[in-house]
Tab-separated table of C-alpha atoms in Angstrom:
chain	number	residue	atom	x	y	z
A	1	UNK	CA	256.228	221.365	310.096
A	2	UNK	CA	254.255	224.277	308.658
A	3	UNK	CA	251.413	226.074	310.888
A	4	UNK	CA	248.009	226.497	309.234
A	5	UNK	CA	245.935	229.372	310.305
A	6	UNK	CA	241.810	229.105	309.584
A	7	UNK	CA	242.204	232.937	308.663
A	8	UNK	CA	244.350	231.950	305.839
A	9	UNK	CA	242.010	229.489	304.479
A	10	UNK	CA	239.775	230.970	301.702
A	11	UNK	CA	237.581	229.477	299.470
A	12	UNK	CA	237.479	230.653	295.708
A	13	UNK	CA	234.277	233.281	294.634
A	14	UNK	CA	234.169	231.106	291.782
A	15	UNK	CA	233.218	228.320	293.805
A	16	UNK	CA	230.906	229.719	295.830
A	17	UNK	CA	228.876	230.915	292.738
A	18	UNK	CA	228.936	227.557	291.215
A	19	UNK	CA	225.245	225.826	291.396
A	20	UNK	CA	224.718	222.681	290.289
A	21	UNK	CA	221.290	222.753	288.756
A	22	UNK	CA	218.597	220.068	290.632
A	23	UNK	CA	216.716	218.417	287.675
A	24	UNK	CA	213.163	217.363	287.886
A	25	UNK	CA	213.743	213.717	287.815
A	26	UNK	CA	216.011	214.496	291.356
A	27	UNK	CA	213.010	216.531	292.372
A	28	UNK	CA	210.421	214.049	291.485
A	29	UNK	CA	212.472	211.275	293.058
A	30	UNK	CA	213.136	213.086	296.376
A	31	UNK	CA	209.906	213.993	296.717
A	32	UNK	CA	208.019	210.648	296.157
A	33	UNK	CA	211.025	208.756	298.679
A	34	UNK	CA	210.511	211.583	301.380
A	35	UNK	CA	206.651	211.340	301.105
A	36	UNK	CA	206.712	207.682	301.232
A	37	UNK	CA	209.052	207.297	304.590
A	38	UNK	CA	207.337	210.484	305.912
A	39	UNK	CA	203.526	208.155	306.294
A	40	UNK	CA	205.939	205.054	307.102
A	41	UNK	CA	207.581	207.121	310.099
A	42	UNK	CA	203.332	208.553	310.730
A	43	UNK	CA	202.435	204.890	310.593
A	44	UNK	CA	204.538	203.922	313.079
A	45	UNK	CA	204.293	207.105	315.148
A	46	UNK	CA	200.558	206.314	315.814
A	47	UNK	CA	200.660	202.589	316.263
A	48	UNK	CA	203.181	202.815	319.108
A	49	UNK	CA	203.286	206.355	320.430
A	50	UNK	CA	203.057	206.612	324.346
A	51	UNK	CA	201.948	210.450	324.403
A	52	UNK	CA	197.985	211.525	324.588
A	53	UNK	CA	198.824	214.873	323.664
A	54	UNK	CA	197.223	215.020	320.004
A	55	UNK	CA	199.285	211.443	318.506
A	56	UNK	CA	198.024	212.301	315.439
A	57	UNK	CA	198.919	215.957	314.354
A	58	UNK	CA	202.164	215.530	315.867
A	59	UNK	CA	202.532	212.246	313.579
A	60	UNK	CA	201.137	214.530	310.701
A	61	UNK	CA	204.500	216.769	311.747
A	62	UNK	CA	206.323	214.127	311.259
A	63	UNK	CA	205.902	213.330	307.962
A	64	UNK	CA	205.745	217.401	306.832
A	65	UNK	CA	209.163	217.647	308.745
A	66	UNK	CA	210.657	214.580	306.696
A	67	UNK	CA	209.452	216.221	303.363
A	68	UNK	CA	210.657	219.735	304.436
A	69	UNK	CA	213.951	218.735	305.519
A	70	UNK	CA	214.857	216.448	302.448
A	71	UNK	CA	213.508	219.514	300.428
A	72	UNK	CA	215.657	221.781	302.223
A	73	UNK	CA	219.081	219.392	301.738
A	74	UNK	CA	218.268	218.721	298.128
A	75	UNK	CA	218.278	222.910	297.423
A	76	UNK	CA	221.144	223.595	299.633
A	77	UNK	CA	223.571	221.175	298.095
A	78	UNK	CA	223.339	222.483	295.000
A	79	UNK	CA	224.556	226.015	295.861
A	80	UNK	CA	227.990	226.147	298.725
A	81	UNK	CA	226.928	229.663	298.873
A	82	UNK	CA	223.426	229.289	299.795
A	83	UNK	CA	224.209	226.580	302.404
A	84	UNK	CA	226.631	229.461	304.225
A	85	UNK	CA	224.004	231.579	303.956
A	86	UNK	CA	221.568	228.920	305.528
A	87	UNK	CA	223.787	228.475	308.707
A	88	UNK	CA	223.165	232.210	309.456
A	89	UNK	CA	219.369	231.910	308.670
A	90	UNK	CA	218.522	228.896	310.797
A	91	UNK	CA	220.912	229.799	313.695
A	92	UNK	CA	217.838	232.374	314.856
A	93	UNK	CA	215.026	229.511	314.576
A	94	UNK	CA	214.092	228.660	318.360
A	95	UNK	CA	211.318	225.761	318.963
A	96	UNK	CA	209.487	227.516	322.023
A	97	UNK	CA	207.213	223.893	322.486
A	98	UNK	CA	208.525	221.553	324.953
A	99	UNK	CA	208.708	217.588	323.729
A	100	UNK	CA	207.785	215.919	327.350
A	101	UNK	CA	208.335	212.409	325.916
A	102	UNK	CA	211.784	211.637	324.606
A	103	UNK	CA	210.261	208.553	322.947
A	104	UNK	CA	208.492	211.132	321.103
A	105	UNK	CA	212.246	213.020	320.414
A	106	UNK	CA	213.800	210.068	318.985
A	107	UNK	CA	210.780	210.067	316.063
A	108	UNK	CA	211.645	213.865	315.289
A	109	UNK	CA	215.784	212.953	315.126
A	110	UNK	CA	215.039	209.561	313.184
A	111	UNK	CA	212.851	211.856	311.170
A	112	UNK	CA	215.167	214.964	310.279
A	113	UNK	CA	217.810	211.733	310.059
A	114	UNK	CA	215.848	210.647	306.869
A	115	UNK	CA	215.156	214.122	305.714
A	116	UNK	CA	218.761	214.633	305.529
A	117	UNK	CA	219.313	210.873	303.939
A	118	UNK	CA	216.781	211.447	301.037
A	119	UNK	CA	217.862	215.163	300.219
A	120	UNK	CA	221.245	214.245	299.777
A	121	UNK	CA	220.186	210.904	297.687
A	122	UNK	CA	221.871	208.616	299.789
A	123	UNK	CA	218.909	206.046	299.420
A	124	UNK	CA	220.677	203.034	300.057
A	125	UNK	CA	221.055	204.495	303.819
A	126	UNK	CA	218.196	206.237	303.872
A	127	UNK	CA	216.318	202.245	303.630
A	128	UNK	CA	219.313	200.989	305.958
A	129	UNK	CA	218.046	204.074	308.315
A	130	UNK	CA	214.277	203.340	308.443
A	131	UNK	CA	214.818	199.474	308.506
A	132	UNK	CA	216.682	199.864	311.182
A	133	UNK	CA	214.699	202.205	313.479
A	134	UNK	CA	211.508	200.462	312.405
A	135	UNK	CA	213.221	197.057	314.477
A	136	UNK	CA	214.075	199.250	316.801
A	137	UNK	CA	210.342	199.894	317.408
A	138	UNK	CA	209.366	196.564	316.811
A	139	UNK	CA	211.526	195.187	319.323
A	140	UNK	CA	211.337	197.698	322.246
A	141	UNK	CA	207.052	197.008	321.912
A	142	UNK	CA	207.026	193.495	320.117
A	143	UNK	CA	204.547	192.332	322.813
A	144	UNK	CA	202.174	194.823	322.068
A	145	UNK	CA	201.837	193.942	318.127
A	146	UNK	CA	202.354	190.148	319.036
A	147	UNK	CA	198.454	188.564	319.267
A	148	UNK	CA	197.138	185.927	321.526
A	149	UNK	CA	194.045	183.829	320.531
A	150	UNK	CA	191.209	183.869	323.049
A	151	UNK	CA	188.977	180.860	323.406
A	152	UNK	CA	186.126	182.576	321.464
A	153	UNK	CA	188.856	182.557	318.287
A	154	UNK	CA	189.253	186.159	318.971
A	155	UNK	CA	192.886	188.056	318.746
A	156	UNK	CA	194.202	190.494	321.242
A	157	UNK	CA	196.769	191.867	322.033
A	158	UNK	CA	198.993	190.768	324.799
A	159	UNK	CA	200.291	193.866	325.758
A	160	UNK	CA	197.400	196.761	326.305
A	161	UNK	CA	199.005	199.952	327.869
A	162	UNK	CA	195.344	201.694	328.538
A	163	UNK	CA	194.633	204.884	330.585
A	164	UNK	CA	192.488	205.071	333.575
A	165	UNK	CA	190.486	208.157	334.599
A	166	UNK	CA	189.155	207.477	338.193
A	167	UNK	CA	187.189	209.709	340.237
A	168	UNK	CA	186.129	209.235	344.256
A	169	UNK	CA	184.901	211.050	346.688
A	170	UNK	CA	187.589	211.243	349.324
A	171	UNK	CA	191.399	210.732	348.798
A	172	UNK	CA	190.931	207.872	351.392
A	173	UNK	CA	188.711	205.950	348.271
A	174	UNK	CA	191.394	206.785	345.919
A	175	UNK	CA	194.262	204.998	347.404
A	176	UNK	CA	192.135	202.056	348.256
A	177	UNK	CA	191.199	201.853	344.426
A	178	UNK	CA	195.357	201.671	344.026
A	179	UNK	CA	195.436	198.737	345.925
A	180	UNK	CA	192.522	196.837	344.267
A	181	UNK	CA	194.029	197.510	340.710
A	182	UNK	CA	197.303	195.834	342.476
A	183	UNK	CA	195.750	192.741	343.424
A	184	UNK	CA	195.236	192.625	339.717
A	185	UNK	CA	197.674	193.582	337.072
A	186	UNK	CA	201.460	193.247	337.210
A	187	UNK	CA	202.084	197.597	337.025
A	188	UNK	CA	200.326	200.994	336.770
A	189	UNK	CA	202.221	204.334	336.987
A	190	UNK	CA	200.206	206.982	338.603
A	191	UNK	CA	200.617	210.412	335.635
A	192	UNK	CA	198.476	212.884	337.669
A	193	UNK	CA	197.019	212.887	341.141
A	194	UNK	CA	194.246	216.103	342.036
A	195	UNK	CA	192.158	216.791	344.869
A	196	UNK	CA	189.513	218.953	345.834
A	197	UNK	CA	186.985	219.658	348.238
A	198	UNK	CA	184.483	217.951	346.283
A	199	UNK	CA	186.246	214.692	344.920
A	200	UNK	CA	189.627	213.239	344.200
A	201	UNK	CA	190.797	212.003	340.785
A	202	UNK	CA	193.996	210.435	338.997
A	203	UNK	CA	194.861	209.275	335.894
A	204	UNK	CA	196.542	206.258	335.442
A	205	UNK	CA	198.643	204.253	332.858
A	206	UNK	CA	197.787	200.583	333.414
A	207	UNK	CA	199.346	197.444	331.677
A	208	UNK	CA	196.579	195.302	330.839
A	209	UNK	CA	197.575	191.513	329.675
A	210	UNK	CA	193.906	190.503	328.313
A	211	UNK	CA	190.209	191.814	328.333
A	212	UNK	CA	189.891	189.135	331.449
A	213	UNK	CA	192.458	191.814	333.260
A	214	UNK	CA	190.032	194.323	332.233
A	215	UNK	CA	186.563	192.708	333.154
A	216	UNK	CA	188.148	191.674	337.077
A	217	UNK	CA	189.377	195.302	337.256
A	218	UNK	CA	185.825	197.078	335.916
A	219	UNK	CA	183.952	194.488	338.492
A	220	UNK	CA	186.205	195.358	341.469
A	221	UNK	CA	186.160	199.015	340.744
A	222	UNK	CA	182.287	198.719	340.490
A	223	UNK	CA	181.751	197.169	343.907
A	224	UNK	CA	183.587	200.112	345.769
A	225	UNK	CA	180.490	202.890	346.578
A	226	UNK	CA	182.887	205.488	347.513
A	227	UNK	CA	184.103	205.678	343.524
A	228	UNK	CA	182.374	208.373	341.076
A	229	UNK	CA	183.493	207.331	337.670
A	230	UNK	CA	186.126	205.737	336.347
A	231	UNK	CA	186.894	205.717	332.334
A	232	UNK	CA	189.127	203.818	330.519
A	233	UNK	CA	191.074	204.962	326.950
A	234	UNK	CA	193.032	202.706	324.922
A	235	UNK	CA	196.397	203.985	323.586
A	236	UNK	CA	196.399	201.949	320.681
A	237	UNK	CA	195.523	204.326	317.502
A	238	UNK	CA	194.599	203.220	313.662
């Protein structure tokens, strides 16, 4: 059986020349597929992010990094030397920003995934690719876009996941605030816990079934003295 040695693989000159020339009905086409997932993905980015660490120009990113990358594959395949070249060229790109959330990771791969998908015209994939992430979403948070009527006729949302700035004067107060907000909701996860000679505060991520959750938890907070402020920010983003 014969040995094959990668140094004696070569590939042609001729074929490395060769370009195949990207016409502007490919162009126009890639461009107007990319642009259209890219504000799908941002759609979705927004409505069901997690992260309060600018949502919406890092769902703007999203859809420039789509549109880049499909731009990028549609160039490079036309040309086997300029995608060589490429390899060497990206290999000293480093992204010095650190993604905390890898909820927030998964939209960047799903998004380069697409990007890669459109450039190479592979639409049939590229809709099997965002159908299927976007049930993905749908299904990991479908009680937070499934409504409940009220008794007023009023829709909410089952699901709230809401942020809670709370400020007391002693860390004594703050834990006895944790234990009121037990009594009632089902969960909170405590992000950031400070405290100073002056006050102690923490920000919370609460999971709020219904504004009725939300009025018992305002009145309770309100009858302890010992609290400064307390603030509340919805997560939900149009």
């Amino acid at each position: 059986m014969p040995n094959f040695l990668l140094s004696e693989i070569s590939i042609p000159s001729d074929q490395l020349s060769e370009s195949i020339t990207l016409t502007l009905r490919q162009g126009l086409i890639i461009t107007l597929v990319a642009l259209v997932c890219g504000f799908i993905v941002r759609k979705l980015y927004l409505n069901y992010t997690l992260t309060y660490s600018s949502p919406r120009g890092f769902a703007n990113t999203l859809a420039m990094v789509l549109l880049s990358v499909s731009a990028l594959i549609a160039i490079v395949k036309s040309s086997l030397a300029l995608s060589l070249g490429l390899v060497g060229a990206l290999s000293v790109v480093r992204f010095r920003t650190a993604v905390k959330e890898p909820f927030t990771l998964s939209f960047i791969l799903w998004s380069v995934c697409l990007g890669i998908s459109i450039g190479a015209e592979q639409f049939t994939f590229t809709a099997l690719i965002l159908i299927a992430g976007a049930l993905i979403i749908f299904m990991l948070f479908r009680k937070t876009i499934l409504p409940s009527k009220t008794k007023s006729g009023s829709y909410i949302n089952q699901f709230v996941s809401d942020t809670l700035l709370l400020s007391t004067e002693k860390p004594s107060s703050i834990y006895r605030a944790f234990d009121t907000l037990s009594k009632h909701i089902k969960s909170f996860n405590v992000k950031s816990l400070s405290s100073t000679s002056e006050n102690t505060s923490a920000v919370l991520m609460l999971n709020i079934s219904d504004t009725k959750e939300l009025e018992l938890i305002t009145k309770a907070l309100e009858q302890d003295p010992e609290i400064i402020s307390f603030s509340f920010y919805n997560n939900a983003i149009e």
